[in-house]
Short mmCIF file of C-alpha atoms and ligand atoms in Angstrom, two decimals:
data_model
loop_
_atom_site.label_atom_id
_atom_site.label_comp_id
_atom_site.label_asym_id
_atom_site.label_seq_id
_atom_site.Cartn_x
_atom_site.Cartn_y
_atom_site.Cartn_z
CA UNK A 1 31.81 4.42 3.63
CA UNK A 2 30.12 1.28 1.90
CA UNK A 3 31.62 0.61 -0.92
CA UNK A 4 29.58 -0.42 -3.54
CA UNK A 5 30.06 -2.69 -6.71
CA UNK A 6 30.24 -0.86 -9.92
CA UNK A 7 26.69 -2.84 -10.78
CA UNK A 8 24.96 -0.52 -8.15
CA UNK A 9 23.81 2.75 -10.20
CA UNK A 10 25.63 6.38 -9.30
CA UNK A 11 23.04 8.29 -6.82
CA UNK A 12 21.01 11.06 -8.80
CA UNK A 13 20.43 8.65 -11.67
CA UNK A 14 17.06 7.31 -10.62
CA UNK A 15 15.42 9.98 -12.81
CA UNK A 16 12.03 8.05 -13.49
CA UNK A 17 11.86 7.22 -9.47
CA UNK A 18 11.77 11.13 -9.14
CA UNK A 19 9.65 11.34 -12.11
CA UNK A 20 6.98 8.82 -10.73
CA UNK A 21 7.42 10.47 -7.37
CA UNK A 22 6.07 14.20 -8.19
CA UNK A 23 3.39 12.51 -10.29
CA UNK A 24 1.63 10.73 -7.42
CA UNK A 25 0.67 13.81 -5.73
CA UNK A 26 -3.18 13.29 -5.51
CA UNK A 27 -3.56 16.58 -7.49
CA UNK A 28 -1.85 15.65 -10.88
CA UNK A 29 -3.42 13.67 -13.54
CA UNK A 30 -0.78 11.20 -14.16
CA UNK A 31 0.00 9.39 -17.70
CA UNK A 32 3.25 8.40 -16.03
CA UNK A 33 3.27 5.24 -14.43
CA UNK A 34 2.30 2.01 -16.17
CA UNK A 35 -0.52 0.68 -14.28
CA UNK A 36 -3.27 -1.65 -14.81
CA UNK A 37 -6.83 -0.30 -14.31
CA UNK A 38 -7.30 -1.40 -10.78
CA UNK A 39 -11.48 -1.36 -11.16
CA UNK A 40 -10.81 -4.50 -12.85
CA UNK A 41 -8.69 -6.49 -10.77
CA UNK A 42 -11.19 -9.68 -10.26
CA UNK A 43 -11.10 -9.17 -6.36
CA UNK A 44 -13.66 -11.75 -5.56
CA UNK A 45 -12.89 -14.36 -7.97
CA UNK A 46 -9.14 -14.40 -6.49
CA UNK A 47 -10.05 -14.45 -3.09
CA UNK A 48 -12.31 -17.73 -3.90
CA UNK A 49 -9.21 -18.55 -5.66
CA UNK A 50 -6.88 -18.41 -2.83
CA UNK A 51 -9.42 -19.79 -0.59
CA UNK A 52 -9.97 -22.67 -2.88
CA UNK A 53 -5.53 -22.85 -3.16
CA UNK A 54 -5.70 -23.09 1.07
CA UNK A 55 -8.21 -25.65 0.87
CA UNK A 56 -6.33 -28.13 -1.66
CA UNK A 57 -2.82 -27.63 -0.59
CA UNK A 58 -2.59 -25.65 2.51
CA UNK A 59 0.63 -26.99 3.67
CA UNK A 60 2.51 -28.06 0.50
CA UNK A 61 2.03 -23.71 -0.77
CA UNK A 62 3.28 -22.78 3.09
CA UNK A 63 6.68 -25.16 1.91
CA UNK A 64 9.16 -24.35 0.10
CA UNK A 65 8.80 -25.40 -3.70
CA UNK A 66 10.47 -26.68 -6.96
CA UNK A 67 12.99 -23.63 -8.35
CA UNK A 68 11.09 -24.45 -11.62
CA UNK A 69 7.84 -23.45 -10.06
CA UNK A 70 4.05 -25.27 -9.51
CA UNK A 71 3.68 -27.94 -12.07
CA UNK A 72 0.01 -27.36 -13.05
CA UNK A 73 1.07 -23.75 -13.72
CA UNK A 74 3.82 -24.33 -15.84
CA UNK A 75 1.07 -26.72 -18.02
CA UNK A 76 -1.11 -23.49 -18.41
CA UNK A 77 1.89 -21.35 -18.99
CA UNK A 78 3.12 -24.06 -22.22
CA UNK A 79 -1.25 -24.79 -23.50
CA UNK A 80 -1.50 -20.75 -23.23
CA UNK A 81 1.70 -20.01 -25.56
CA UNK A 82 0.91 -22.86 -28.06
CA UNK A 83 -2.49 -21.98 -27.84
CA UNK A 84 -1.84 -18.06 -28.55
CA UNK A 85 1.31 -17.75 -29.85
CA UNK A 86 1.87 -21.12 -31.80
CA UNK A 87 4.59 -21.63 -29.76
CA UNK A 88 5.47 -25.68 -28.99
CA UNK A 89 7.76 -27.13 -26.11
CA UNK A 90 7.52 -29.88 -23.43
CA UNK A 91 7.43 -28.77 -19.46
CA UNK A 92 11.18 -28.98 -19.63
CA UNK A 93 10.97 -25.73 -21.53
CA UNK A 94 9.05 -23.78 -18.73
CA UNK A 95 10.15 -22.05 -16.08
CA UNK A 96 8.26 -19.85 -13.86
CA UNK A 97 9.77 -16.63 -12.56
CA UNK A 98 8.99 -13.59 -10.15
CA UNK A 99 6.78 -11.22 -12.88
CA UNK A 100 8.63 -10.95 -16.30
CA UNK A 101 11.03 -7.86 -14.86
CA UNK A 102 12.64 -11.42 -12.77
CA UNK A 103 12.89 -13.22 -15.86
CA UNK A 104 14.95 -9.90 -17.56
CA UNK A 105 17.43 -9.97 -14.88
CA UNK A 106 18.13 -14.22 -15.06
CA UNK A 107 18.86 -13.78 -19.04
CA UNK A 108 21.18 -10.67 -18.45
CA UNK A 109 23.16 -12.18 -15.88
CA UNK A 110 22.86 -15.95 -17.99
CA UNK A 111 23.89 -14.33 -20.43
CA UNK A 112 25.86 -10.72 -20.13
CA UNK A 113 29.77 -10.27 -19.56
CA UNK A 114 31.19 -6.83 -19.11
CA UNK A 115 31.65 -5.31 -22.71
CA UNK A 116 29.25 -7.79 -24.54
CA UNK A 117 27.31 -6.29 -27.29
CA UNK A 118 23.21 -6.30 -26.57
CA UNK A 119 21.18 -4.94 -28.58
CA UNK A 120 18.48 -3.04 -28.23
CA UNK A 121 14.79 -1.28 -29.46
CA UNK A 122 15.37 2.64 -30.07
CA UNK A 123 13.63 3.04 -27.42
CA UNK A 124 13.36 0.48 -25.17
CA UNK A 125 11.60 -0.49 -22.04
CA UNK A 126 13.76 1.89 -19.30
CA UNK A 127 14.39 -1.50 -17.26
CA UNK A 128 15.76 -3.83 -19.79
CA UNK A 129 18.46 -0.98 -20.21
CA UNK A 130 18.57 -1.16 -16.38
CA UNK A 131 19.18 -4.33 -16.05
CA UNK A 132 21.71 -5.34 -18.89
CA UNK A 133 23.86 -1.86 -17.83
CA UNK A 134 23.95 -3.79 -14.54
CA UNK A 135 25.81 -6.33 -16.32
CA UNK A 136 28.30 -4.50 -17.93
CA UNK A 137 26.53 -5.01 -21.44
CA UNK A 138 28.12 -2.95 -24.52
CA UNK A 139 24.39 -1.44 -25.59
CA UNK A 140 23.62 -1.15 -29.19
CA UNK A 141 20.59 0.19 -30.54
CA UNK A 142 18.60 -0.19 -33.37
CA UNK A 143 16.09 1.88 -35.07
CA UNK A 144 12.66 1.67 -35.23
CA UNK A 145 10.03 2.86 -37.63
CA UNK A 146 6.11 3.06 -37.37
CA UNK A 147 6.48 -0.69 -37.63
CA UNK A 148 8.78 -1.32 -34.88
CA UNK A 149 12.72 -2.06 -35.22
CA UNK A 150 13.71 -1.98 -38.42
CA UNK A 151 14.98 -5.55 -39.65
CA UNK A 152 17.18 -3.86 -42.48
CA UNK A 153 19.04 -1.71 -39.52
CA UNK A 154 19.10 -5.31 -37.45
CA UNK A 155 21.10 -6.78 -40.03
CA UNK A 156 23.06 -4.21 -40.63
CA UNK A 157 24.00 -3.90 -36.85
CA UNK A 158 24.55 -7.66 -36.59
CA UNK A 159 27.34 -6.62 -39.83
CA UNK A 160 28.94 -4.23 -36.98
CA UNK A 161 28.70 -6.63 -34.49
CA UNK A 162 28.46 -10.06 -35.62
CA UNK A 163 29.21 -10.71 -31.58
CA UNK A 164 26.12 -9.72 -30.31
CA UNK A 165 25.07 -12.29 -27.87
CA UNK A 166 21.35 -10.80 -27.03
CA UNK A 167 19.03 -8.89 -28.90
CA UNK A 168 16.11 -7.63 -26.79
CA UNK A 169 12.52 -6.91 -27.90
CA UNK A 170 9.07 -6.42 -27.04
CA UNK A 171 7.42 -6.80 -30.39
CA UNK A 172 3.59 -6.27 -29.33
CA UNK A 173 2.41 -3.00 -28.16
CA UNK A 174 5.72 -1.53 -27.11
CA UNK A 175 6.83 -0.52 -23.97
CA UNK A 176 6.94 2.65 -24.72
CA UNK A 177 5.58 3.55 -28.30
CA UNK A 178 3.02 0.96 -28.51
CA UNK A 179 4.43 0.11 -31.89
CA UNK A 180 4.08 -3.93 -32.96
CA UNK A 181 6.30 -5.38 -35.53
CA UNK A 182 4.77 -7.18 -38.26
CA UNK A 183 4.96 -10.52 -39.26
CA UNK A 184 7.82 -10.66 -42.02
CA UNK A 185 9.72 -8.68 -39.44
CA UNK A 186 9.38 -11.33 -37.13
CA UNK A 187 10.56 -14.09 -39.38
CA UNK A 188 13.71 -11.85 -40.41
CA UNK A 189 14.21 -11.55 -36.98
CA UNK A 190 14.33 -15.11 -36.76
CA UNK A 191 16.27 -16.11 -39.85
CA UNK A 192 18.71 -13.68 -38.25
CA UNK A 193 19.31 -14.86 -34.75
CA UNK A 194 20.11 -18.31 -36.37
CA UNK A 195 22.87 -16.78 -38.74
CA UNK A 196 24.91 -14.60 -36.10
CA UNK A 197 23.75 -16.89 -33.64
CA UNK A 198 21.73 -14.59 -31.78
CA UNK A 199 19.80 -14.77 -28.53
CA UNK A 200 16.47 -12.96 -28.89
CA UNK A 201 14.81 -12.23 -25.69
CA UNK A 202 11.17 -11.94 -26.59
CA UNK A 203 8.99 -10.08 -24.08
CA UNK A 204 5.34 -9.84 -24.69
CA UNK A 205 3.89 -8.53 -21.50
CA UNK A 206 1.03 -6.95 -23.68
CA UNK A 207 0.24 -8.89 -26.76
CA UNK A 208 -2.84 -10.22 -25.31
CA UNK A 209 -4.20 -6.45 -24.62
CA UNK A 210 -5.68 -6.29 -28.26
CA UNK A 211 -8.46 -3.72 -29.39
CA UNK A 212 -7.78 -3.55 -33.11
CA UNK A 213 -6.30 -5.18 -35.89
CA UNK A 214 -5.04 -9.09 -36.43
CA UNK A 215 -2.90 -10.82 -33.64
CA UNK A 216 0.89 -11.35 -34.94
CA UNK A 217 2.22 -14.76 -34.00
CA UNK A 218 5.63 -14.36 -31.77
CA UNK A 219 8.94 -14.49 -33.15
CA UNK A 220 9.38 -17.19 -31.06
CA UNK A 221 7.18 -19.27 -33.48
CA UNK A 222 9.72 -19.19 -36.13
CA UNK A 223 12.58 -20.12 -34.18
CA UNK A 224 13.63 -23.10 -35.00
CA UNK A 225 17.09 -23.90 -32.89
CA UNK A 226 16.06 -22.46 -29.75
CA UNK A 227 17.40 -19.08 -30.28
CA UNK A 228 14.56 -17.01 -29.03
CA UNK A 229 13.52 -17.05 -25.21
CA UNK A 230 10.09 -15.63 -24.88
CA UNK A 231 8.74 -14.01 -21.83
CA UNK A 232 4.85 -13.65 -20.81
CA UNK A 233 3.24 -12.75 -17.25
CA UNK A 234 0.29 -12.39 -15.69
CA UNK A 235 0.65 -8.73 -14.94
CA UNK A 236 -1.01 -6.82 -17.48
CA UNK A 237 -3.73 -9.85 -17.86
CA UNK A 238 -4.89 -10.45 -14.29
CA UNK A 239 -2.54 -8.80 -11.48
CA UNK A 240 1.01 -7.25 -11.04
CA UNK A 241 1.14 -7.76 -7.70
CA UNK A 242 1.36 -11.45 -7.56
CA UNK A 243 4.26 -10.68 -9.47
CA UNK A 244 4.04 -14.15 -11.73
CA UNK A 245 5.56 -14.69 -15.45
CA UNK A 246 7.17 -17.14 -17.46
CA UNK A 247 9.86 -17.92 -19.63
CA UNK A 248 9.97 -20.46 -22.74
CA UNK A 249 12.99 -21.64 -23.72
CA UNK A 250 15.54 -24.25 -24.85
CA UNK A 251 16.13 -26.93 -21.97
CA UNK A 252 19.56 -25.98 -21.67
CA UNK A 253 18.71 -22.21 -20.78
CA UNK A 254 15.85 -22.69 -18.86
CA UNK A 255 18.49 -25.03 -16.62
CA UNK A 256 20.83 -22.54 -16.44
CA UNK A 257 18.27 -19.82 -15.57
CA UNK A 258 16.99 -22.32 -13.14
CA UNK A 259 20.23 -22.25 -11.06
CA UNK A 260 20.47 -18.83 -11.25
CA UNK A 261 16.89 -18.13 -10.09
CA UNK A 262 17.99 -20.47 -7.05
CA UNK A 263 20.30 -18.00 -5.88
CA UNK A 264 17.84 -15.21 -6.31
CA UNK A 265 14.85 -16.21 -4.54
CA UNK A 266 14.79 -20.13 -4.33
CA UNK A 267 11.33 -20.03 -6.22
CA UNK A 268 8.40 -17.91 -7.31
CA UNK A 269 5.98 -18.07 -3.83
CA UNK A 270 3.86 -20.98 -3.99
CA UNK A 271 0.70 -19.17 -2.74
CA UNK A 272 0.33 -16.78 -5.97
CA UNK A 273 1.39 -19.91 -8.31
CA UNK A 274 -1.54 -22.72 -6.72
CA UNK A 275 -4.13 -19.57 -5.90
CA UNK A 276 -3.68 -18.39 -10.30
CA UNK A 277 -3.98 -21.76 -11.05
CA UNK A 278 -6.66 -22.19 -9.11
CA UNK A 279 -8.04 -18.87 -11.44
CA UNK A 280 -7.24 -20.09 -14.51
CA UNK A 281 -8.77 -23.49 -14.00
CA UNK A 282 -12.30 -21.63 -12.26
CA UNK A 283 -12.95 -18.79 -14.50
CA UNK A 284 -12.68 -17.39 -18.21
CA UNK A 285 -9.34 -15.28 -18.41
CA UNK A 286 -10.01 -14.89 -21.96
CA UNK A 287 -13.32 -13.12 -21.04
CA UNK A 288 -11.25 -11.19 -18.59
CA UNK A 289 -8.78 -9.85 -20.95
CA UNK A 290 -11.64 -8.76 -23.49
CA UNK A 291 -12.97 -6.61 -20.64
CA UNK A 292 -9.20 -5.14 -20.29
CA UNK A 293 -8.92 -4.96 -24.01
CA UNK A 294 -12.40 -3.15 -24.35
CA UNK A 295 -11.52 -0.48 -21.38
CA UNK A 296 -8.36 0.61 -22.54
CA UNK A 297 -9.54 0.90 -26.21
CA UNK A 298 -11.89 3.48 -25.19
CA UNK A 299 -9.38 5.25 -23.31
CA UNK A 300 -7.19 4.81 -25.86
CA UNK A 301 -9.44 6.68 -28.38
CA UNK A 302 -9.99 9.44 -25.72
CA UNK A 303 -6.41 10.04 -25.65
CA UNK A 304 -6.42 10.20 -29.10
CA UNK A 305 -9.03 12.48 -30.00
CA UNK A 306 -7.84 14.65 -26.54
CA UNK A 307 -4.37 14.56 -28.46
CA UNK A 308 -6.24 15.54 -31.71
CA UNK A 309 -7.93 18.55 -30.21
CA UNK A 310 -5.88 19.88 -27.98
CA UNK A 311 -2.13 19.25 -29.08
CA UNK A 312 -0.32 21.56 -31.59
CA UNK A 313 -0.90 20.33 -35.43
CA UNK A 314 2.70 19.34 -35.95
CA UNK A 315 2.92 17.41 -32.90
CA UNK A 316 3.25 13.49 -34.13
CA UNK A 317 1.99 10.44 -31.85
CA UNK A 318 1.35 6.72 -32.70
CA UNK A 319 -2.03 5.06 -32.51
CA UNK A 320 -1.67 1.62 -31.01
CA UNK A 321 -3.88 -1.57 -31.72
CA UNK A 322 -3.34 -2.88 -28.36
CA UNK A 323 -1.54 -2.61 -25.12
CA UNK A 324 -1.14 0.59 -22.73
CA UNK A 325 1.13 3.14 -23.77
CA UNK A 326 1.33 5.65 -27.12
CA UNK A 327 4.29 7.81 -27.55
CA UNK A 328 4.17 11.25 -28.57
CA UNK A 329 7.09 13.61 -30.72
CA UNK A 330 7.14 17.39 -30.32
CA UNK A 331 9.12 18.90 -33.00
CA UNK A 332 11.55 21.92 -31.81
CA UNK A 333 11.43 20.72 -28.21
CA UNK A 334 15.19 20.28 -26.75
CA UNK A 335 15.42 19.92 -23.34
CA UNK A 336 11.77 17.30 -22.71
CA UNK A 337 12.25 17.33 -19.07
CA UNK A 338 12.05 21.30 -18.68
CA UNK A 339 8.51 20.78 -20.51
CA UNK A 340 7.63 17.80 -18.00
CA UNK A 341 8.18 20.30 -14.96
CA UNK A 342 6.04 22.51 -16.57
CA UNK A 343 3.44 20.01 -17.17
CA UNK A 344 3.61 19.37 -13.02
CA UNK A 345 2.88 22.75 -12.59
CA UNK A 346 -0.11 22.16 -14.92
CA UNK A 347 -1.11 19.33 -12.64
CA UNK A 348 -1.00 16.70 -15.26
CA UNK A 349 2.37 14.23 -16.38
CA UNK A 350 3.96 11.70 -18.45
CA UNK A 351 7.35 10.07 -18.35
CA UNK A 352 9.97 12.14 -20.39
CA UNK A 353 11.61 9.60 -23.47
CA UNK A 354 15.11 10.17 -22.50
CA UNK A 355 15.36 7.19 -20.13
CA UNK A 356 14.16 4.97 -22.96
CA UNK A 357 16.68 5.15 -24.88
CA UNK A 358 20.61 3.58 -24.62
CA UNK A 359 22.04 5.48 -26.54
CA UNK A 360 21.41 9.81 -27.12
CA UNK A 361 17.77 10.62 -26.55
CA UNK A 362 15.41 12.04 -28.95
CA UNK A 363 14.77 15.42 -27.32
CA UNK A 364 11.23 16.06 -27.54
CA UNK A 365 9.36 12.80 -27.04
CA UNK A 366 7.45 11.24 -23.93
CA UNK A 367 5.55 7.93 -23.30
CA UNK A 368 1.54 8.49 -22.07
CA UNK A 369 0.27 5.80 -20.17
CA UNK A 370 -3.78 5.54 -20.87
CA UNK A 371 -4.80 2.35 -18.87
CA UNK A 372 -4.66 4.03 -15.19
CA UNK A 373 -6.86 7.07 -15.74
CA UNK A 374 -10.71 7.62 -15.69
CA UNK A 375 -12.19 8.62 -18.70
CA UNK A 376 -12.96 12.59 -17.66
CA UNK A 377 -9.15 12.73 -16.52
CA UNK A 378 -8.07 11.74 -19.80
CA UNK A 379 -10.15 14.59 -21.33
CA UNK A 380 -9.23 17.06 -18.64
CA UNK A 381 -5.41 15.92 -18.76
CA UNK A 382 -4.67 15.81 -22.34
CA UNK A 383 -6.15 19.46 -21.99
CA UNK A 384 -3.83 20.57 -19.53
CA UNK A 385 -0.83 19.27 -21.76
CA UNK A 386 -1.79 20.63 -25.02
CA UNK A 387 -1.90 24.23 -23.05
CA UNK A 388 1.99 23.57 -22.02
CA UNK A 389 2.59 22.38 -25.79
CA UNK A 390 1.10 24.97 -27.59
CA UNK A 391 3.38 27.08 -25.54
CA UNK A 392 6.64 24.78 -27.23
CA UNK A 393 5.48 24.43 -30.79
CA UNK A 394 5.35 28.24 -32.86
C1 PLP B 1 8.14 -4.38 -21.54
C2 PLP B 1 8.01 -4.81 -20.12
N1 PLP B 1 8.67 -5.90 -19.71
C3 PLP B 1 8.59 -6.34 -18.45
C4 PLP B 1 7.82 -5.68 -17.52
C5 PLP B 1 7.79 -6.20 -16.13
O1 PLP B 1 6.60 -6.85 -15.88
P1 PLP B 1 6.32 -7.86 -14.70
O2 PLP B 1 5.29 -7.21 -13.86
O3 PLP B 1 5.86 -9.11 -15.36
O4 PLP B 1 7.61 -8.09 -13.96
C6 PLP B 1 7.11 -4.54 -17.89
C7 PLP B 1 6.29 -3.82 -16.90
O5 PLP B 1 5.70 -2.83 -17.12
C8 PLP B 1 7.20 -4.10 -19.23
O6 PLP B 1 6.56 -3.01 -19.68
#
């Protein structure tokens, strides 16, 4: 019998593998997985790209390369934060990683002992629980209104625990309510992680995927003592599968994480790094994302007025300004999972809350995803749910 380490999780507890799984049969309309909408993928423009990346440095992207990553990448990566985000470093501050989900993993293991206190969104993205559990983390979490976590239940958790080394948050267009925490919140935030000498990991793998409203500078912008480390990628923006991100932080932790990323994969491959930069440098991303932006608005509204006419009245969801996911709360509904099997049997799914939380669920809530599906599945599918739901709700 192998005998695994105690990081490895128990068998049976991959819930949202099985989840995933019975959504991608061809005949289900699926709000479960977090996809991009794949019509957009710039196909020909990255082929030119790569093409282009072959031409100028054929044999130095077949090498191996710096642990840091491609130079002229990690330039864009530090003129695209300052530029969006207000956030200011040298290259010493940027290190490029394996998609953002890579970039998760380094901090936890930087920065996790068994029993340390992280804390966390209520919910939270299922694989930043995933991946701090792995590393024994003591998970806290802390509440969230319409407006994201709640800075007054922050500081009153960092009163419980003045030890907490990490606090984790994705602060535009959550992963999974779509909630965005305003900008006061974001200072507090800040103030805070200086006084109990916080970490903040800041992930923003959707803040550029705006349809409405004013952007919200990044927490990281009011950190003033290198407390935050903020996380983008190029996942939700241009592809997942070149699985690319970044991370901008204090020299000291980007060294650290630099060593540790060394033992994980030696670097990033060199053929997605020189064939984005080779993107960036040939085409208008910006553009690119405004097409994004204006797609998933309108399937965002869809969703919303599918959710308007066909859910029960007492049925509560939030109505994001950006991003790809909303999050939906059925009152009287106990066990959510009994009402996702139902939903298969409908044909149509979403991804039950109770993995998105660290601590007890909230029985009756579920993430929709709204980026993946054509606009007459979105009409067709919320249908098909609100007939389950109406079934739930007296
Ligand atoms: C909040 C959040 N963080 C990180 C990731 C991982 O993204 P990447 O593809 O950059 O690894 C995701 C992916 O969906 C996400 O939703």
């Amino acid at each position: 019998m192998v005998k695994f380490s105690s990081r490895v999780p128990a068998d049976g507890t991959d819930a949202v593998g099985s989840i995933l799984k019975a959504a991608a049969d061809p005949r289900i309309i699926s709000f479960a997985g977090g996809l991009p909408a794949p019509e957009l993928f710039p196909v020909t423009e990255m082929k030119a790209a790569v093409e282009r990346a072959f031409d100028k440095h054929g044999r130095e992207l077949m090498q191996y390369g710096a642990a840091k990553g491609v130079p002229a990448l990690r330039e864009w990566a530090l003129h695209h934060v300052a530029e969006k985000e207000g956030i200011h470093g040298e290259l010493e501050n940027v290190l490029i990683t394996t998609g953002s989900e890579q970039a998760l993993d380094l901090v936890g293991k930087a920065l996790v002992d068994p029993g340390d206190v992280v804390l966390v969104e209520q919910p939270t993205y299922l694989c930043a629980v995933d991946v701090f559990k792995s590393y024994g983390a003591h998970l806290v979490s802390v509440a969230m209104d319409n407006d994201g976590m709640r800075t007054d239940a922050l500081e009153e958790t960092l009163k419980a625990h003045p030890d907490a080394k990490l606090l984790y948050t994705v602060p535009n267009f959550q992963n999974p309510t779509g909630r965005t925490i305003p900008l006061a919140r974001r200072q507090k935030m800040a103030e805070l992680a200086a006084k109990y000498d916080l970490t903040i990991l800041e992930d923003n793998p959707y803040g550029e995927i705006r349809f409405a409203g004013q952007h919200v500078p990044a927490v990281k912008s009011f950190d003033h003592d290198g407390h935050v480390c903020y996380m983008g990628t190029f996942s939700k923006t241009l592809a997942p599968g070149f699985r690319l991100g970044w991370i901008v932080a204090n020299k000291r932790i980007v060294d650290k994480l630099t060593v540790l990323k060394q033992s994980a994969d030696l670097h990033t491959d060199n053929l997605a790094q020189y064939a984005t930069v080779e993107y960036v440098q040939n085409n208008d991303l910006d553009a690119h994302v405004e097409e994004i932006s204006a797609l998933y608005r309108k399937r965002k509204q869809l969703m919303i007025e599918g959710i308007k006419k066909y859910f029960p009245s007492a049925v509560k969801y939030t109505n994001p300004e950006g991003g790809m996911f909303l999050w939906v709360e059925v009152p009287g509904v106990d066990d959510t999972v009994a009402v996702f099997k139902e939903c298969l049997k409908n044909n149509v799914a979403f991804v039950p809350g109770d993995p998105f939380f660290a601590g007890k669920p909230q029985p009756g809530a579920f993430r929709l995803n709204y980026s993946n599906m054509a606009e007459d599945q979105i009409e067709e599918g919320l249908k098909r749910l609100g007939e389950v739901l109406q079934k739930y709700v007296k």
